[in-house]
JSON list of C-alpha atoms in Angstrom, two decimals:
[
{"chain": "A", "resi": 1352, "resn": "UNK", "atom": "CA", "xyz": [231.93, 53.62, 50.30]},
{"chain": "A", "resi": 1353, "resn": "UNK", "atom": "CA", "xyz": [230.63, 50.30, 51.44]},
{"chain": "A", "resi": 1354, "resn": "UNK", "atom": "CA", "xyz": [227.15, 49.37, 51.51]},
{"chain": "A", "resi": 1355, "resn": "UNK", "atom": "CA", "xyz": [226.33, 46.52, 53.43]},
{"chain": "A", "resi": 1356, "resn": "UNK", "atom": "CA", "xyz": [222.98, 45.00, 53.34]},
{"chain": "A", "resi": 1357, "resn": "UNK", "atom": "CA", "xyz": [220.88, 42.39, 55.38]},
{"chain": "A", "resi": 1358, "resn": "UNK", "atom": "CA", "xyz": [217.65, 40.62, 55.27]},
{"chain": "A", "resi": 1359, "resn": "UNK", "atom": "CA", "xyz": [216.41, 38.92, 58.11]},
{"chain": "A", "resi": 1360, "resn": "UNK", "atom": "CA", "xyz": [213.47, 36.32, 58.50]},
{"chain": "A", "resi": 1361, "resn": "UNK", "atom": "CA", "xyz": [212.51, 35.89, 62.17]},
{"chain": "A", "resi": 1362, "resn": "UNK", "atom": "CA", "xyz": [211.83, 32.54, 63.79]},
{"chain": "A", "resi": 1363, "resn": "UNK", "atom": "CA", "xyz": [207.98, 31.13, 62.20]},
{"chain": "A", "resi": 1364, "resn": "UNK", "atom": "CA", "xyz": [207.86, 29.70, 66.02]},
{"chain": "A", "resi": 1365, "resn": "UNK", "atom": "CA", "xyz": [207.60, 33.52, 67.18]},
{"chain": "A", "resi": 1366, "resn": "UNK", "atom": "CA", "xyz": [204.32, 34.65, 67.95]},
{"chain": "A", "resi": 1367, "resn": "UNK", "atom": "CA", "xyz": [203.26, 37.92, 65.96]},
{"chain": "A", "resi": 1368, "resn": "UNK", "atom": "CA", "xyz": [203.88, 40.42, 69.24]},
{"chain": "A", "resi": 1369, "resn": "UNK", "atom": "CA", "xyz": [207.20, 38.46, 69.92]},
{"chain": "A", "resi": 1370, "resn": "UNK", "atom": "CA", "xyz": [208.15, 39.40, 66.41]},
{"chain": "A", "resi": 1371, "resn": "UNK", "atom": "CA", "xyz": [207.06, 43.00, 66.72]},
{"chain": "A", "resi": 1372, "resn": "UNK", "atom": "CA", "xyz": [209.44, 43.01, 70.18]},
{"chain": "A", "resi": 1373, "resn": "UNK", "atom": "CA", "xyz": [212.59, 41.45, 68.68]},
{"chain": "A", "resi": 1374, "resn": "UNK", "atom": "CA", "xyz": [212.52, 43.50, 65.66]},
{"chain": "A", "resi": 1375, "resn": "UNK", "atom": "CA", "xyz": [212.03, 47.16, 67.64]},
{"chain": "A", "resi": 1376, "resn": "UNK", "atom": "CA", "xyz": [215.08, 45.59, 70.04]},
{"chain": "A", "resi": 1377, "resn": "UNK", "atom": "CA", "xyz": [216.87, 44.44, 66.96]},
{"chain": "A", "resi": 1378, "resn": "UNK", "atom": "CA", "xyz": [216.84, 48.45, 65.60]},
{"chain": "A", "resi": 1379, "resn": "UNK", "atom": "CA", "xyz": [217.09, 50.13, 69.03]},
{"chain": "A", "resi": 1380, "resn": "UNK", "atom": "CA", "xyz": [220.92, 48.00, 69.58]},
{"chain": "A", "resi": 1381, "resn": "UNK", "atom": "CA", "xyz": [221.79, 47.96, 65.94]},
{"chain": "A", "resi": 1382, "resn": "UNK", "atom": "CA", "xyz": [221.26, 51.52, 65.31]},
{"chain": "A", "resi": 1383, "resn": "UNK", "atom": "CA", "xyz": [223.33, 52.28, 68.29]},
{"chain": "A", "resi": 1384, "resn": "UNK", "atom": "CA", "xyz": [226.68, 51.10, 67.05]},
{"chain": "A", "resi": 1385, "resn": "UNK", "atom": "CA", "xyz": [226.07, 54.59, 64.68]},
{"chain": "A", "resi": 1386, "resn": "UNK", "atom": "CA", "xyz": [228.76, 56.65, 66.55]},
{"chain": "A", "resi": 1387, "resn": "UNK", "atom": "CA", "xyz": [230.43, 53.27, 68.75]},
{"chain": "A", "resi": 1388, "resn": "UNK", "atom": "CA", "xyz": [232.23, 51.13, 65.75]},
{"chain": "A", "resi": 1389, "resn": "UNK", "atom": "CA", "xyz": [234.60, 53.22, 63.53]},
{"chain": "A", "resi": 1390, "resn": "UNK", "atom": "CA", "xyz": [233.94, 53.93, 59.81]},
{"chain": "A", "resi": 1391, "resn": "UNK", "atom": "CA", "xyz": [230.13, 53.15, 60.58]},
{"chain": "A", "resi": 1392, "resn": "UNK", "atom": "CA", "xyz": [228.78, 56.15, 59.04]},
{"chain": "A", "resi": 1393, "resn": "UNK", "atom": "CA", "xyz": [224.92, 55.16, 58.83]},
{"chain": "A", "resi": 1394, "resn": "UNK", "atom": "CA", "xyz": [222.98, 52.41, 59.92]},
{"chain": "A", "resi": 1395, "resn": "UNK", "atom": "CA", "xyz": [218.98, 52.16, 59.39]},
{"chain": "A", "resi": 1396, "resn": "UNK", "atom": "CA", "xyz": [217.08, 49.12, 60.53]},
{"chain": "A", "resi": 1397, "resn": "UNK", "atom": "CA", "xyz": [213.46, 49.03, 58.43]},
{"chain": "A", "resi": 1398, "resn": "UNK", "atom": "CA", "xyz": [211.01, 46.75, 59.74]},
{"chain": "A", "resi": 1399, "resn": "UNK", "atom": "CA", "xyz": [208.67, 45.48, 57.96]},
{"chain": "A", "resi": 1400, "resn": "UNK", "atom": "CA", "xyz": [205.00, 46.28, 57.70]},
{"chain": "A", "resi": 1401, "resn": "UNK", "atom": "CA", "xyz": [203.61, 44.95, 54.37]},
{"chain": "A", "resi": 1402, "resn": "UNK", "atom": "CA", "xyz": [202.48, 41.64, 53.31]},
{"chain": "A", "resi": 1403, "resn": "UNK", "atom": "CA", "xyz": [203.77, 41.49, 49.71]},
{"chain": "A", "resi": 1404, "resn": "UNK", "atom": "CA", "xyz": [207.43, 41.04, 51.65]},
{"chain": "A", "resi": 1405, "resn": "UNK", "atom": "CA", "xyz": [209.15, 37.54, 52.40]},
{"chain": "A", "resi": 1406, "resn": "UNK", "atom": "CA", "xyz": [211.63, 39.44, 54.75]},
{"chain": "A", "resi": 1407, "resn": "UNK", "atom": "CA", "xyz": [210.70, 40.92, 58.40]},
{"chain": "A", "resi": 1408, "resn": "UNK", "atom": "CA", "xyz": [213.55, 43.35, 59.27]},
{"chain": "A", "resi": 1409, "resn": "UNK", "atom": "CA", "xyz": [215.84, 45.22, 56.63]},
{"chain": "A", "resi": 1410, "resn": "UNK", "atom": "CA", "xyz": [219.84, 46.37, 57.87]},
{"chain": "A", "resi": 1411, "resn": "UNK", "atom": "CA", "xyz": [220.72, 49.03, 55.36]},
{"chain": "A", "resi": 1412, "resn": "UNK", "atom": "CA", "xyz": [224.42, 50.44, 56.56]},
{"chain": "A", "resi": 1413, "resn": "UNK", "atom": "CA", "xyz": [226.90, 52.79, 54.86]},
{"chain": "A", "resi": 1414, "resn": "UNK", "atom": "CA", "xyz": [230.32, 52.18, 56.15]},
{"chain": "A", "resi": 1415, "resn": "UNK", "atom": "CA", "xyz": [233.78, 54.31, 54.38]},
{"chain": "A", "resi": 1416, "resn": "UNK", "atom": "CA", "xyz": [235.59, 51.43, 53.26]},
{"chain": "A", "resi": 1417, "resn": "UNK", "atom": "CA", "xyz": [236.32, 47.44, 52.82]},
{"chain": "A", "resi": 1418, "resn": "UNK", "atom": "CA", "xyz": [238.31, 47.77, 56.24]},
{"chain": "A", "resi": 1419, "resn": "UNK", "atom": "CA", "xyz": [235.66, 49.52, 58.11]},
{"chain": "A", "resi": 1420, "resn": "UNK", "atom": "CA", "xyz": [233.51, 46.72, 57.01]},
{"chain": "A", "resi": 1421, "resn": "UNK", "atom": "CA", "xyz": [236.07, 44.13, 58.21]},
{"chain": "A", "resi": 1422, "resn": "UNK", "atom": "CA", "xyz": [236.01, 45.88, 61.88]},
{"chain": "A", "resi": 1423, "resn": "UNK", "atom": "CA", "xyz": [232.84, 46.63, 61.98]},
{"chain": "A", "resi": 1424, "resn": "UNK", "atom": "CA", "xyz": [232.06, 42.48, 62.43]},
{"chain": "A", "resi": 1425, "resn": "UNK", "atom": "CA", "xyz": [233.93, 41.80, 64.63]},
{"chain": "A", "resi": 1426, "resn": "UNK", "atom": "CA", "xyz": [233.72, 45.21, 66.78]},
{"chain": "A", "resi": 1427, "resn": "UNK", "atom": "CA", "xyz": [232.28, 43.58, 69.97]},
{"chain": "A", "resi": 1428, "resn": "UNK", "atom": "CA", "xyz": [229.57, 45.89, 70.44]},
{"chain": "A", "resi": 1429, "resn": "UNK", "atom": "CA", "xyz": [228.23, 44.83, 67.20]},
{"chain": "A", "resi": 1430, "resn": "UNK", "atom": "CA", "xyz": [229.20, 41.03, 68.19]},
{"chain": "A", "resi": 1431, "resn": "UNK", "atom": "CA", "xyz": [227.10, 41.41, 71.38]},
{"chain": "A", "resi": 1432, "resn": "UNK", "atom": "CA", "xyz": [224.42, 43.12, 70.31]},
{"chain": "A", "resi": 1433, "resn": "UNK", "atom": "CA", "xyz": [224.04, 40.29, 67.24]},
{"chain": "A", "resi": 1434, "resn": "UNK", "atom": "CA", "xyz": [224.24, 37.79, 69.36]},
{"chain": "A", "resi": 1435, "resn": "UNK", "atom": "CA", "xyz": [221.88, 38.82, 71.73]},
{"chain": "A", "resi": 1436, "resn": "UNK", "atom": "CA", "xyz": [218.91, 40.63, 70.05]},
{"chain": "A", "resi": 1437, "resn": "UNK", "atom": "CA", "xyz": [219.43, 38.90, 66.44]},
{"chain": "A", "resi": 1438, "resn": "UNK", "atom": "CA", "xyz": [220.76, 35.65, 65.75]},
{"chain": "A", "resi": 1439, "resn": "UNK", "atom": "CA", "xyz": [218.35, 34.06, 68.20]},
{"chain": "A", "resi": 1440, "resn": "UNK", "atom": "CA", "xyz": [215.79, 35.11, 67.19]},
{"chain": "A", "resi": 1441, "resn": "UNK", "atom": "CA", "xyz": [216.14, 34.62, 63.12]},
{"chain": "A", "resi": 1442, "resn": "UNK", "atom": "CA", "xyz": [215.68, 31.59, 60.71]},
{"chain": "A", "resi": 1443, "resn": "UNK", "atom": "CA", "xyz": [217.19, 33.12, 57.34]},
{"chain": "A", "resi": 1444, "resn": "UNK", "atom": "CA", "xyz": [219.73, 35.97, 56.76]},
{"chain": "A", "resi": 1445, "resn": "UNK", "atom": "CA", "xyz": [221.14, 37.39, 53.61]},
{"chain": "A", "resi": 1446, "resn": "UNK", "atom": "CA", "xyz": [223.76, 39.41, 52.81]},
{"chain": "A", "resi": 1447, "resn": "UNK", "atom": "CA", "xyz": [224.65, 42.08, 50.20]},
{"chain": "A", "resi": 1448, "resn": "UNK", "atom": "CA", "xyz": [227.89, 44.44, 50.03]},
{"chain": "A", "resi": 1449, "resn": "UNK", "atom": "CA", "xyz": [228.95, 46.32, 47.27]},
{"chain": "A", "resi": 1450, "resn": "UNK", "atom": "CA", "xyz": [230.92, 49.10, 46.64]},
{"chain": "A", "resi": 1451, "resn": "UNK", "atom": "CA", "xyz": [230.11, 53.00, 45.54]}
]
């Protein structure tokens, strides 16, 4: 198993009901692709609600292997829906995957 894990920061020039918006729109599509890209077998997306955290939304995803990893970015639903509810809309992004 593959875990693959993201923080995002969103955009400081969002205003704090923008940032509620894009991160519900940012689970809603990525939690989709559950059932869509092969070897996906969970996706969560947390959002943040508490102060103490630098991060605003959390991608916590489980996929079967290295490969399903490797199709999983570049799948184009999960291209689309990346480029259009997430990468506009974010200043930082990091990236952990490690194996089970």
């Amino acid at each position: 198993m593959v875990h693959h894990v993201i923080l995002w920061k969103l955009k400081e020039s969002l205003a704090v009901e923008e940032k509620k918006q894009v991160a519900e729109e940012i689970k809603e599509h990525l939690e989709a692709l559950v059932g869509k890209v092969p070897g996906l077998q969970k996706l969560e997306i947390v959002i943040n609600e508490m102060e103490s955290s630098n991060a605003d939304v959390m991608l916590d995803s489980i996929l079967e292997s290295k490969e399903a990893l490797e199709g999983y970015q570049s799948h184009p639903d999960h291209v689309e829906a990346a480029n259009t509810y997430v990468r506009p809309y974010t200043e930082l992004r990091l990236c952990m995957d490690y194996e089970d």
